[in-house]
């Protein structure tokens, strides 16, 4: 039986991104959480593989205790197992340490895995780094931004679109694939499935001690990434009102902004070509 690992993440609702300006991290316990959209598509890819052949899906999340909710959701959709890596000492981990912790768990508890699926990037950070870094930690091949995958014996066929090209790649297994946000439309989650998942499912919780992390480990302090500043961009544009006859205004517009307009259109425009018509 194929053992598929799906890494999912709980992210704040798009409308709620409470930042801690002191640490440069999200205050995840203050915002209503949801399963990351790209993670949901990675799970859907795993579920479709399971429909075509015998497979065991293990959904793994890393985060605070409240992240257990998305693991129940994953099981309601069809995942066989849910594991939450949670510990105050893991809080604030950057992508480097997140992939390190995930890999440590997989090596210890899921040695016989066949395929790892991740979302291409998460909505709260959009770094697209954890998938490739996790593959590097596990020393397995990886393909990113896939829009379709198909298992073929000991290999996997991956389709993806890169720039204006459509690629079909074959990769040996075990391996890791990140699923593009635009692929694998998530299935409908029935209320009955949610009730069953919360009533009967059992989520395993793994802390830093169980993972064998050093007693002095502190993800926030040990992460090599440093957030210098977090801010919302503001548009600062100068508006100008031009009055007068249309012909005069057009001449004035092209005299003052002709080069800017030509650059934006990618075309060399004559300033007064309307006179020649």
PDB file of C-alpha atoms in Angstrom:
ATOM      1  CA  UNK A   1       0.000   0.000   0.000  1.00  0.00           C
ATOM      2  CA  UNK A   2       1.267   3.455  -0.935  1.00  0.00           C
ATOM      3  CA  UNK A   3       1.998   5.717   2.005  1.00  0.00           C
ATOM      4  CA  UNK A   4       1.362   9.338   1.049  1.00  0.00           C
ATOM      5  CA  UNK A   5       2.294  12.205   3.334  1.00  0.00           C
ATOM      6  CA  UNK A   6       0.457  15.493   2.854  1.00  0.00           C
ATOM      7  CA  UNK A   7       1.871  18.548   4.598  1.00  0.00           C
ATOM      8  CA  UNK A   8      -0.920  20.989   5.363  1.00  0.00           C
ATOM      9  CA  UNK A   9      -0.936  24.292   7.190  1.00  0.00           C
ATOM     10  CA  UNK A  10      -3.446  26.342   9.107  1.00  0.00           C
ATOM     11  CA  UNK A  11      -3.352  29.976   8.002  1.00  0.00           C
ATOM     12  CA  UNK A  12      -5.306  33.031   9.169  1.00  0.00           C
ATOM     13  CA  UNK A  13      -8.323  34.107   7.176  1.00  0.00           C
ATOM     14  CA  UNK A  14      -7.222  36.433   4.392  1.00  0.00           C
ATOM     15  CA  UNK A  15      -9.002  39.335   6.109  1.00  0.00           C
ATOM     16  CA  UNK A  16      -7.200  38.694   9.400  1.00  0.00           C
ATOM     17  CA  UNK A  17      -3.419  39.000   9.468  1.00  0.00           C
ATOM     18  CA  UNK A  18      -2.467  40.169  12.977  1.00  0.00           C
ATOM     19  CA  UNK A  19       1.286  40.794  13.030  1.00  0.00           C
ATOM     20  CA  UNK A  20       3.499  41.004  16.062  1.00  0.00           C
ATOM     21  CA  UNK A  21       5.675  44.007  15.188  1.00  0.00           C
ATOM     22  CA  UNK A  22       8.201  43.041  17.852  1.00  0.00           C
ATOM     23  CA  UNK A  23       8.950  39.521  16.595  1.00  0.00           C
ATOM     24  CA  UNK A  24       7.888  39.922  12.949  1.00  0.00           C
ATOM     25  CA  UNK A  25       5.620  36.857  13.179  1.00  0.00           C
ATOM     26  CA  UNK A  26       1.898  36.276  12.878  1.00  0.00           C
ATOM     27  CA  UNK A  27      -0.208  36.129  16.049  1.00  0.00           C
ATOM     28  CA  UNK A  28      -1.829  32.889  14.913  1.00  0.00           C
ATOM     29  CA  UNK A  29      -3.790  32.390  18.113  1.00  0.00           C
ATOM     30  CA  UNK A  30      -5.696  35.658  17.567  1.00  0.00           C
ATOM     31  CA  UNK A  31      -7.015  35.018  14.059  1.00  0.00           C
ATOM     32  CA  UNK A  32      -9.654  32.591  12.859  1.00  0.00           C
ATOM     33  CA  UNK A  33      -7.824  29.840  11.009  1.00  0.00           C
ATOM     34  CA  UNK A  34      -8.500  27.817   7.870  1.00  0.00           C
ATOM     35  CA  UNK A  35      -6.670  25.203   5.838  1.00  0.00           C
ATOM     36  CA  UNK A  36      -4.306  26.888   3.421  1.00  0.00           C
ATOM     37  CA  UNK A  37      -5.849  26.822  -0.107  1.00  0.00           C
ATOM     38  CA  UNK A  38      -2.759  25.287  -1.743  1.00  0.00           C
ATOM     39  CA  UNK A  39      -2.529  22.667   1.030  1.00  0.00           C
ATOM     40  CA  UNK A  40      -6.169  21.787   0.347  1.00  0.00           C
ATOM     41  CA  UNK A  41      -5.268  21.113  -3.281  1.00  0.00           C
ATOM     42  CA  UNK A  42      -2.324  18.924  -2.263  1.00  0.00           C
ATOM     43  CA  UNK A  43      -4.733  16.911  -0.122  1.00  0.00           C
ATOM     44  CA  UNK A  44      -7.156  16.642  -3.043  1.00  0.00           C
ATOM     45  CA  UNK A  45      -4.346  15.278  -5.235  1.00  0.00           C
ATOM     46  CA  UNK A  46      -3.642  12.614  -2.596  1.00  0.00           C
ATOM     47  CA  UNK A  47      -7.333  11.721  -2.337  1.00  0.00           C
ATOM     48  CA  UNK A  48      -7.592  11.226  -6.096  1.00  0.00           C
ATOM     49  CA  UNK A  49      -4.545   8.934  -6.040  1.00  0.00           C
ATOM     50  CA  UNK A  50      -6.202   6.961  -3.239  1.00  0.00           C
ATOM     51  CA  UNK A  51      -9.316   6.549  -5.378  1.00  0.00           C
ATOM     52  CA  UNK A  52      -7.250   4.901  -8.122  1.00  0.00           C
ATOM     53  CA  UNK A  53      -5.193   2.501  -5.975  1.00  0.00           C
ATOM     54  CA  UNK A  54      -4.783   1.396  -2.345  1.00  0.00           C
ATOM     55  CA  UNK A  55      -3.102   4.181  -0.366  1.00  0.00           C
ATOM     56  CA  UNK A  56      -2.728   5.447   3.197  1.00  0.00           C
ATOM     57  CA  UNK A  57      -2.801   9.229   3.585  1.00  0.00           C
ATOM     58  CA  UNK A  58      -1.074  10.805   6.579  1.00  0.00           C
ATOM     59  CA  UNK A  59      -1.817  14.526   6.963  1.00  0.00           C
ATOM     60  CA  UNK A  60       0.814  16.445   8.933  1.00  0.00           C
ATOM     61  CA  UNK A  61       0.472  19.978  10.278  1.00  0.00           C
ATOM     62  CA  UNK A  62       2.804  22.081  12.380  1.00  0.00           C
ATOM     63  CA  UNK A  63       1.403  24.840  14.559  1.00  0.00           C
ATOM     64  CA  UNK A  64      -0.488  25.684  17.756  1.00  0.00           C
ATOM     65  CA  UNK A  65      -3.094  23.372  19.308  1.00  0.00           C
ATOM     66  CA  UNK A  66      -5.888  25.087  17.365  1.00  0.00           C
ATOM     67  CA  UNK A  67      -4.345  23.754  14.130  1.00  0.00           C
ATOM     68  CA  UNK A  68      -5.797  20.359  15.082  1.00  0.00           C
ATOM     69  CA  UNK A  69      -9.017  21.595  13.478  1.00  0.00           C
ATOM     70  CA  UNK A  70      -7.641  21.341   9.923  1.00  0.00           C
ATOM     71  CA  UNK A  71      -6.449  17.790  10.616  1.00  0.00           C
ATOM     72  CA  UNK A  72      -9.998  16.825  11.568  1.00  0.00           C
ATOM     73  CA  UNK A  73     -11.083  18.464   8.332  1.00  0.00           C
ATOM     74  CA  UNK A  74      -8.467  16.459   6.397  1.00  0.00           C
ATOM     75  CA  UNK A  75      -9.784  13.244   7.922  1.00  0.00           C
ATOM     76  CA  UNK A  76     -13.357  14.250   7.119  1.00  0.00           C
ATOM     77  CA  UNK A  77     -12.283  14.591   3.492  1.00  0.00           C
ATOM     78  CA  UNK A  78     -10.622  11.176   3.436  1.00  0.00           C
ATOM     79  CA  UNK A  79      -7.173  11.276   5.086  1.00  0.00           C
ATOM     80  CA  UNK A  80      -6.451   8.163   7.164  1.00  0.00           C
ATOM     81  CA  UNK A  81      -4.286   9.760   9.829  1.00  0.00           C
ATOM     82  CA  UNK A  82      -3.629  13.198  11.304  1.00  0.00           C
ATOM     83  CA  UNK A  83      -0.484  14.333  13.107  1.00  0.00           C
ATOM     84  CA  UNK A  84       0.079  17.715  14.733  1.00  0.00           C
ATOM     85  CA  UNK A  85       3.611  18.855  15.516  1.00  0.00           C
ATOM     86  CA  UNK A  86       3.064  21.389  18.270  1.00  0.00           C
ATOM     87  CA  UNK A  87       5.259  22.906  20.964  1.00  0.00           C
ATOM     88  CA  UNK A  88       5.978  26.418  22.186  1.00  0.00           C
ATOM     89  CA  UNK A  89       9.617  25.825  21.294  1.00  0.00           C
ATOM     90  CA  UNK A  90       8.624  25.283  17.643  1.00  0.00           C
ATOM     91  CA  UNK A  91       6.658  28.541  17.449  1.00  0.00           C
ATOM     92  CA  UNK A  92       8.098  31.196  15.161  1.00  0.00           C
ATOM     93  CA  UNK A  93      10.063  28.738  13.016  1.00  0.00           C
ATOM     94  CA  UNK A  94      11.085  30.070   9.618  1.00  0.00           C
ATOM     95  CA  UNK A  95      10.922  27.912   6.478  1.00  0.00           C
ATOM     96  CA  UNK A  96      14.379  26.451   7.126  1.00  0.00           C
ATOM     97  CA  UNK A  97      13.520  25.125  10.589  1.00  0.00           C
ATOM     98  CA  UNK A  98       9.968  24.188   9.592  1.00  0.00           C
ATOM     99  CA  UNK A  99      11.273  21.873   6.872  1.00  0.00           C
ATOM    100  CA  UNK A 100      13.903  20.529   9.296  1.00  0.00           C
ATOM    101  CA  UNK A 101      11.260  19.652  11.912  1.00  0.00           C
ATOM    102  CA  UNK A 102       8.923  18.080   9.335  1.00  0.00           C
ATOM    103  CA  UNK A 103      11.775  15.991   7.945  1.00  0.00           C
ATOM    104  CA  UNK A 104      12.795  14.877  11.422  1.00  0.00           C
ATOM    105  CA  UNK A 105       9.292  13.561  12.096  1.00  0.00           C
ATOM    106  CA  UNK A 106       9.028  11.848   8.699  1.00  0.00           C
ATOM    107  CA  UNK A 107      12.383  10.093   9.145  1.00  0.00           C
ATOM    108  CA  UNK A 108      11.376   8.876  12.610  1.00  0.00           C
ATOM    109  CA  UNK A 109       7.722   7.948  12.131  1.00  0.00           C
ATOM    110  CA  UNK A 110       7.121   7.492   8.378  1.00  0.00           C
ATOM    111  CA  UNK A 111      10.240   5.771   7.063  1.00  0.00           C
ATOM    112  CA  UNK A 112       8.283   3.807   4.464  1.00  0.00           C
ATOM    113  CA  UNK A 113       6.671   6.855   2.816  1.00  0.00           C
ATOM    114  CA  UNK A 114       6.235   6.761  -0.954  1.00  0.00           C
ATOM    115  CA  UNK A 115       5.238  10.306  -1.824  1.00  0.00           C
ATOM    116  CA  UNK A 116       5.174  13.681  -0.071  1.00  0.00           C
ATOM    117  CA  UNK A 117       2.693  16.283  -1.316  1.00  0.00           C
ATOM    118  CA  UNK A 118       2.716  19.966  -0.328  1.00  0.00           C
ATOM    119  CA  UNK A 119       0.973  23.101  -1.499  1.00  0.00           C
ATOM    120  CA  UNK A 120       3.127  25.210  -3.792  1.00  0.00           C
ATOM    121  CA  UNK A 121       3.032  28.151  -1.368  1.00  0.00           C
ATOM    122  CA  UNK A 122       0.956  29.287   1.592  1.00  0.00           C
ATOM    123  CA  UNK A 123      -1.313  32.320   1.627  1.00  0.00           C
ATOM    124  CA  UNK A 124       0.245  33.819   4.774  1.00  0.00           C
ATOM    125  CA  UNK A 125       3.855  33.979   3.566  1.00  0.00           C
ATOM    126  CA  UNK A 126       4.007  32.873  -0.116  1.00  0.00           C
ATOM    127  CA  UNK A 127       7.696  31.913   0.080  1.00  0.00           C
ATOM    128  CA  UNK A 128       7.264  28.559  -1.764  1.00  0.00           C
ATOM    129  CA  UNK A 129      10.333  27.341   0.139  1.00  0.00           C
ATOM    130  CA  UNK A 130       9.168  24.592   2.516  1.00  0.00           C
ATOM    131  CA  UNK A 131       8.473  21.976  -0.181  1.00  0.00           C
ATOM    132  CA  UNK A 132      11.891  22.131  -1.888  1.00  0.00           C
ATOM    133  CA  UNK A 133      13.682  22.504   1.466  1.00  0.00           C
ATOM    134  CA  UNK A 134      11.864  19.456   2.838  1.00  0.00           C
ATOM    135  CA  UNK A 135      12.928  17.420  -0.202  1.00  0.00           C
ATOM    136  CA  UNK A 136      16.515  18.510   0.403  1.00  0.00           C
ATOM    137  CA  UNK A 137      16.287  17.509   4.076  1.00  0.00           C
ATOM    138  CA  UNK A 138      14.916  14.079   3.104  1.00  0.00           C
ATOM    139  CA  UNK A 139      17.414  13.722   0.237  1.00  0.00           C
ATOM    140  CA  UNK A 140      14.691  12.926  -2.321  1.00  0.00           C
ATOM    141  CA  UNK A 141      13.902  14.412  -5.765  1.00  0.00           C
ATOM    142  CA  UNK A 142      11.216  17.076  -6.100  1.00  0.00           C
ATOM    143  CA  UNK A 143       9.022  18.740  -8.696  1.00  0.00           C
ATOM    144  CA  UNK A 144       7.243  22.022  -7.972  1.00  0.00           C
ATOM    145  CA  UNK A 145       4.032  23.707  -9.192  1.00  0.00           C
ATOM    146  CA  UNK A 146       2.413  20.537 -10.543  1.00  0.00           C
ATOM    147  CA  UNK A 147      -1.111  20.709 -11.938  1.00  0.00           C
ATOM    148  CA  UNK A 148      -1.525  16.930 -12.367  1.00  0.00           C
ATOM    149  CA  UNK A 149       0.215  13.828 -11.005  1.00  0.00           C
ATOM    150  CA  UNK A 150      -0.113  10.131 -11.846  1.00  0.00           C
ATOM    151  CA  UNK A 151       1.602   7.202 -10.127  1.00  0.00           C
ATOM    152  CA  UNK A 152       3.205   4.692 -12.511  1.00  0.00           C
ATOM    153  CA  UNK A 153       4.834   1.749 -10.709  1.00  0.00           C
ATOM    154  CA  UNK A 154       7.969   3.161  -9.039  1.00  0.00           C
ATOM    155  CA  UNK A 155       7.740   6.542 -10.764  1.00  0.00           C
ATOM    156  CA  UNK A 156       5.385   9.472 -10.873  1.00  0.00           C
ATOM    157  CA  UNK A 157       4.391  11.458 -13.959  1.00  0.00           C
ATOM    158  CA  UNK A 158       4.017  15.158 -13.241  1.00  0.00           C
ATOM    159  CA  UNK A 159       2.478  17.774 -15.495  1.00  0.00           C
ATOM    160  CA  UNK A 160       3.041  21.485 -14.992  1.00  0.00           C
ATOM    161  CA  UNK A 161       3.031  24.764 -16.872  1.00  0.00           C
ATOM    162  CA  UNK A 162       6.169  26.878 -16.677  1.00  0.00           C
ATOM    163  CA  UNK A 163       6.024  30.310 -18.289  1.00  0.00           C
ATOM    164  CA  UNK A 164       4.496  29.578 -21.715  1.00  0.00           C
ATOM    165  CA  UNK A 165       5.572  25.929 -21.824  1.00  0.00           C
ATOM    166  CA  UNK A 166       3.704  22.762 -20.800  1.00  0.00           C
ATOM    167  CA  UNK A 167       6.024  20.164 -19.246  1.00  0.00           C
ATOM    168  CA  UNK A 168       5.559  16.445 -18.579  1.00  0.00           C
ATOM    169  CA  UNK A 169       8.181  15.075 -16.181  1.00  0.00           C
ATOM    170  CA  UNK A 170       8.871  11.607 -14.792  1.00  0.00           C
ATOM    171  CA  UNK A 171      10.445  11.261 -11.348  1.00  0.00           C
ATOM    172  CA  UNK A 172      11.576   8.258  -9.347  1.00  0.00           C
ATOM    173  CA  UNK A 173       9.888   7.572  -6.026  1.00  0.00           C
ATOM    174  CA  UNK A 174      10.047   8.255  -3.167  1.00  0.00           C
ATOM    175  CA  UNK A 175       9.832  11.915  -4.054  1.00  0.00           C
ATOM    176  CA  UNK A 176       8.099  15.205  -3.272  1.00  0.00           C
ATOM    177  CA  UNK A 177       5.686  17.229  -5.385  1.00  0.00           C
ATOM    178  CA  UNK A 178       4.205  20.647  -4.685  1.00  0.00           C
ATOM    179  CA  UNK A 179       0.732  21.245  -6.126  1.00  0.00           C
ATOM    180  CA  UNK A 180      -0.089  24.512  -7.866  1.00  0.00           C
ATOM    181  CA  UNK A 181      -2.839  26.669  -6.411  1.00  0.00           C
ATOM    182  CA  UNK A 182      -4.841  26.533  -9.633  1.00  0.00           C
ATOM    183  CA  UNK A 183      -4.911  22.710  -9.809  1.00  0.00           C
ATOM    184  CA  UNK A 184      -7.125  20.025  -8.247  1.00  0.00           C
ATOM    185  CA  UNK A 185     -10.364  21.768  -7.349  1.00  0.00           C
ATOM    186  CA  UNK A 186     -11.163  20.729  -3.753  1.00  0.00           C
ATOM    187  CA  UNK A 187     -14.147  18.473  -3.236  1.00  0.00           C
ATOM    188  CA  UNK A 188     -17.238  19.400  -1.247  1.00  0.00           C
ATOM    189  CA  UNK A 189     -17.047  18.609   2.460  1.00  0.00           C
ATOM    190  CA  UNK A 190     -20.291  17.081   3.706  1.00  0.00           C
ATOM    191  CA  UNK A 191     -21.529  18.056   7.171  1.00  0.00           C
ATOM    192  CA  UNK A 192     -21.898  14.372   8.079  1.00  0.00           C
ATOM    193  CA  UNK A 193     -18.215  13.817   7.361  1.00  0.00           C
ATOM    194  CA  UNK A 194     -17.240  16.707   9.626  1.00  0.00           C
ATOM    195  CA  UNK A 195     -19.301  15.351  12.515  1.00  0.00           C
ATOM    196  CA  UNK A 196     -17.776  11.895  12.131  1.00  0.00           C
ATOM    197  CA  UNK A 197     -14.242  13.265  11.925  1.00  0.00           C
ATOM    198  CA  UNK A 198     -14.588  15.292  15.125  1.00  0.00           C
ATOM    199  CA  UNK A 199     -16.333  12.506  17.024  1.00  0.00           C
ATOM    200  CA  UNK A 200     -14.235   9.487  16.054  1.00  0.00           C
ATOM    201  CA  UNK A 201     -10.873  10.678  14.734  1.00  0.00           C
ATOM    202  CA  UNK A 202      -7.807  10.810  16.941  1.00  0.00           C
ATOM    203  CA  UNK A 203      -5.106  13.346  16.164  1.00  0.00           C
ATOM    204  CA  UNK A 204      -1.596  12.459  17.316  1.00  0.00           C
ATOM    205  CA  UNK A 205       0.250  15.356  18.927  1.00  0.00           C
ATOM    206  CA  UNK A 206       4.051  15.349  18.808  1.00  0.00           C
ATOM    207  CA  UNK A 207       6.076  17.835  20.860  1.00  0.00           C
ATOM    208  CA  UNK A 208       9.740  18.857  20.726  1.00  0.00           C
ATOM    209  CA  UNK A 209      10.764  16.247  23.288  1.00  0.00           C
ATOM    210  CA  UNK A 210       9.168  13.385  21.346  1.00  0.00           C
ATOM    211  CA  UNK A 211      10.921  14.592  18.212  1.00  0.00           C
ATOM    212  CA  UNK A 212      14.246  14.474  20.040  1.00  0.00           C
ATOM    213  CA  UNK A 213      14.993  18.173  19.570  1.00  0.00           C
ATOM    214  CA  UNK A 214      17.759  19.562  21.749  1.00  0.00           C
ATOM    215  CA  UNK A 215      16.644  20.928  25.136  1.00  0.00           C
ATOM    216  CA  UNK A 216      17.985  24.368  24.202  1.00  0.00           C
ATOM    217  CA  UNK A 217      16.100  24.443  20.874  1.00  0.00           C
ATOM    218  CA  UNK A 218      14.033  27.597  20.352  1.00  0.00           C
ATOM    219  CA  UNK A 219      12.695  28.060  16.820  1.00  0.00           C
ATOM    220  CA  UNK A 220      12.100  31.805  17.125  1.00  0.00           C
ATOM    221  CA  UNK A 221      15.669  32.450  18.252  1.00  0.00           C
ATOM    222  CA  UNK A 222      17.356  29.733  16.202  1.00  0.00           C
ATOM    223  CA  UNK A 223      15.724  30.573  12.855  1.00  0.00           C
ATOM    224  CA  UNK A 224      18.312  32.134  10.520  1.00  0.00           C
ATOM    225  CA  UNK A 225      15.664  34.292   8.825  1.00  0.00           C
ATOM    226  CA  UNK A 226      15.120  37.762  10.296  1.00  0.00           C
ATOM    227  CA  UNK A 227      12.041  39.896   9.573  1.00  0.00           C
ATOM    228  CA  UNK A 228      13.295  43.469   9.292  1.00  0.00           C
ATOM    229  CA  UNK A 229       9.911  45.140   8.916  1.00  0.00           C
ATOM    230  CA  UNK A 230       6.276  44.389   8.105  1.00  0.00           C
ATOM    231  CA  UNK A 231       4.059  47.068   6.595  1.00  0.00           C
ATOM    232  CA  UNK A 232       1.141  47.623   4.245  1.00  0.00           C
ATOM    233  CA  UNK A 233       2.100  49.404   1.023  1.00  0.00           C
ATOM    234  CA  UNK A 234       0.392  52.719   0.414  1.00  0.00           C
ATOM    235  CA  UNK A 235      -0.181  54.286  -2.974  1.00  0.00           C
ATOM    236  CA  UNK A 236       1.225  57.812  -3.230  1.00  0.00           C
ATOM    237  CA  UNK A 237       0.121  59.321  -6.521  1.00  0.00           C
ATOM    238  CA  UNK A 238      -0.180  62.963  -7.446  1.00  0.00           C
ATOM    239  CA  UNK A 239      -3.451  63.804  -9.168  1.00  0.00           C
ATOM    240  CA  UNK A 240      -3.611  66.624 -11.646  1.00  0.00           C
ATOM    241  CA  UNK A 241      -6.741  68.196 -13.115  1.00  0.00           C
ATOM    242  CA  UNK A 242      -6.381  69.574 -16.657  1.00  0.00           C
ATOM    243  CA  UNK A 243      -8.959  71.952 -18.064  1.00  0.00           C
ATOM    244  CA  UNK A 244      -9.511  73.486 -21.467  1.00  0.00           C
ATOM    245  CA  UNK A 245     -10.402  72.585 -25.044  1.00  0.00           C
ATOM    246  CA  UNK A 246      -9.941  68.929 -25.975  1.00  0.00           C
ATOM    247  CA  UNK A 247      -7.349  69.580 -28.732  1.00  0.00           C
ATOM    248  CA  UNK A 248      -5.287  71.771 -26.432  1.00  0.00           C
ATOM    249  CA  UNK A 249      -5.475  69.217 -23.607  1.00  0.00           C
ATOM    250  CA  UNK A 250      -4.323  66.369 -25.889  1.00  0.00           C
ATOM    251  CA  UNK A 251      -1.340  68.432 -27.071  1.00  0.00           C
ATOM    252  CA  UNK A 252      -0.441  69.302 -23.491  1.00  0.00           C
ATOM    253  CA  UNK A 253      -0.852  65.693 -22.366  1.00  0.00           C
ATOM    254  CA  UNK A 254       1.494  64.331 -25.017  1.00  0.00           C
ATOM    255  CA  UNK A 255       3.994  67.165 -24.534  1.00  0.00           C
ATOM    256  CA  UNK A 256       4.316  66.430 -20.820  1.00  0.00           C
ATOM    257  CA  UNK A 257       3.681  62.691 -20.610  1.00  0.00           C
ATOM    258  CA  UNK A 258       4.388  61.390 -24.116  1.00  0.00           C
ATOM    259  CA  UNK A 259       7.471  59.382 -23.110  1.00  0.00           C
ATOM    260  CA  UNK A 260       5.665  57.774 -20.166  1.00  0.00           C
ATOM    261  CA  UNK A 261       2.673  56.820 -22.336  1.00  0.00           C
ATOM    262  CA  UNK A 262       4.920  55.434 -25.095  1.00  0.00           C
ATOM    263  CA  UNK A 263       6.836  53.353 -22.567  1.00  0.00           C
ATOM    264  CA  UNK A 264       3.656  51.927 -21.042  1.00  0.00           C
ATOM    265  CA  UNK A 265       2.201  51.054 -24.477  1.00  0.00           C
ATOM    266  CA  UNK A 266       5.481  49.775 -25.878  1.00  0.00           C
ATOM    267  CA  UNK A 267       4.965  51.976 -28.933  1.00  0.00           C
ATOM    268  CA  UNK A 268       6.657  55.109 -30.159  1.00  0.00           C
ATOM    269  CA  UNK A 269       3.890  57.712 -30.407  1.00  0.00           C
ATOM    270  CA  UNK A 270       4.073  60.988 -32.274  1.00  0.00           C
ATOM    271  CA  UNK A 271       3.196  63.903 -30.028  1.00  0.00           C
ATOM    272  CA  UNK A 272       0.831  65.620 -32.447  1.00  0.00           C
ATOM    273  CA  UNK A 273      -0.076  62.788 -34.849  1.00  0.00           C
ATOM    274  CA  UNK A 274      -3.760  63.778 -34.538  1.00  0.00           C
ATOM    275  CA  UNK A 275      -2.916  66.938 -36.556  1.00  0.00           C
ATOM    276  CA  UNK A 276      -1.787  64.804 -39.474  1.00  0.00           C
ATOM    277  CA  UNK A 277      -5.034  62.855 -39.773  1.00  0.00           C
TER     278      UNK A 277
END
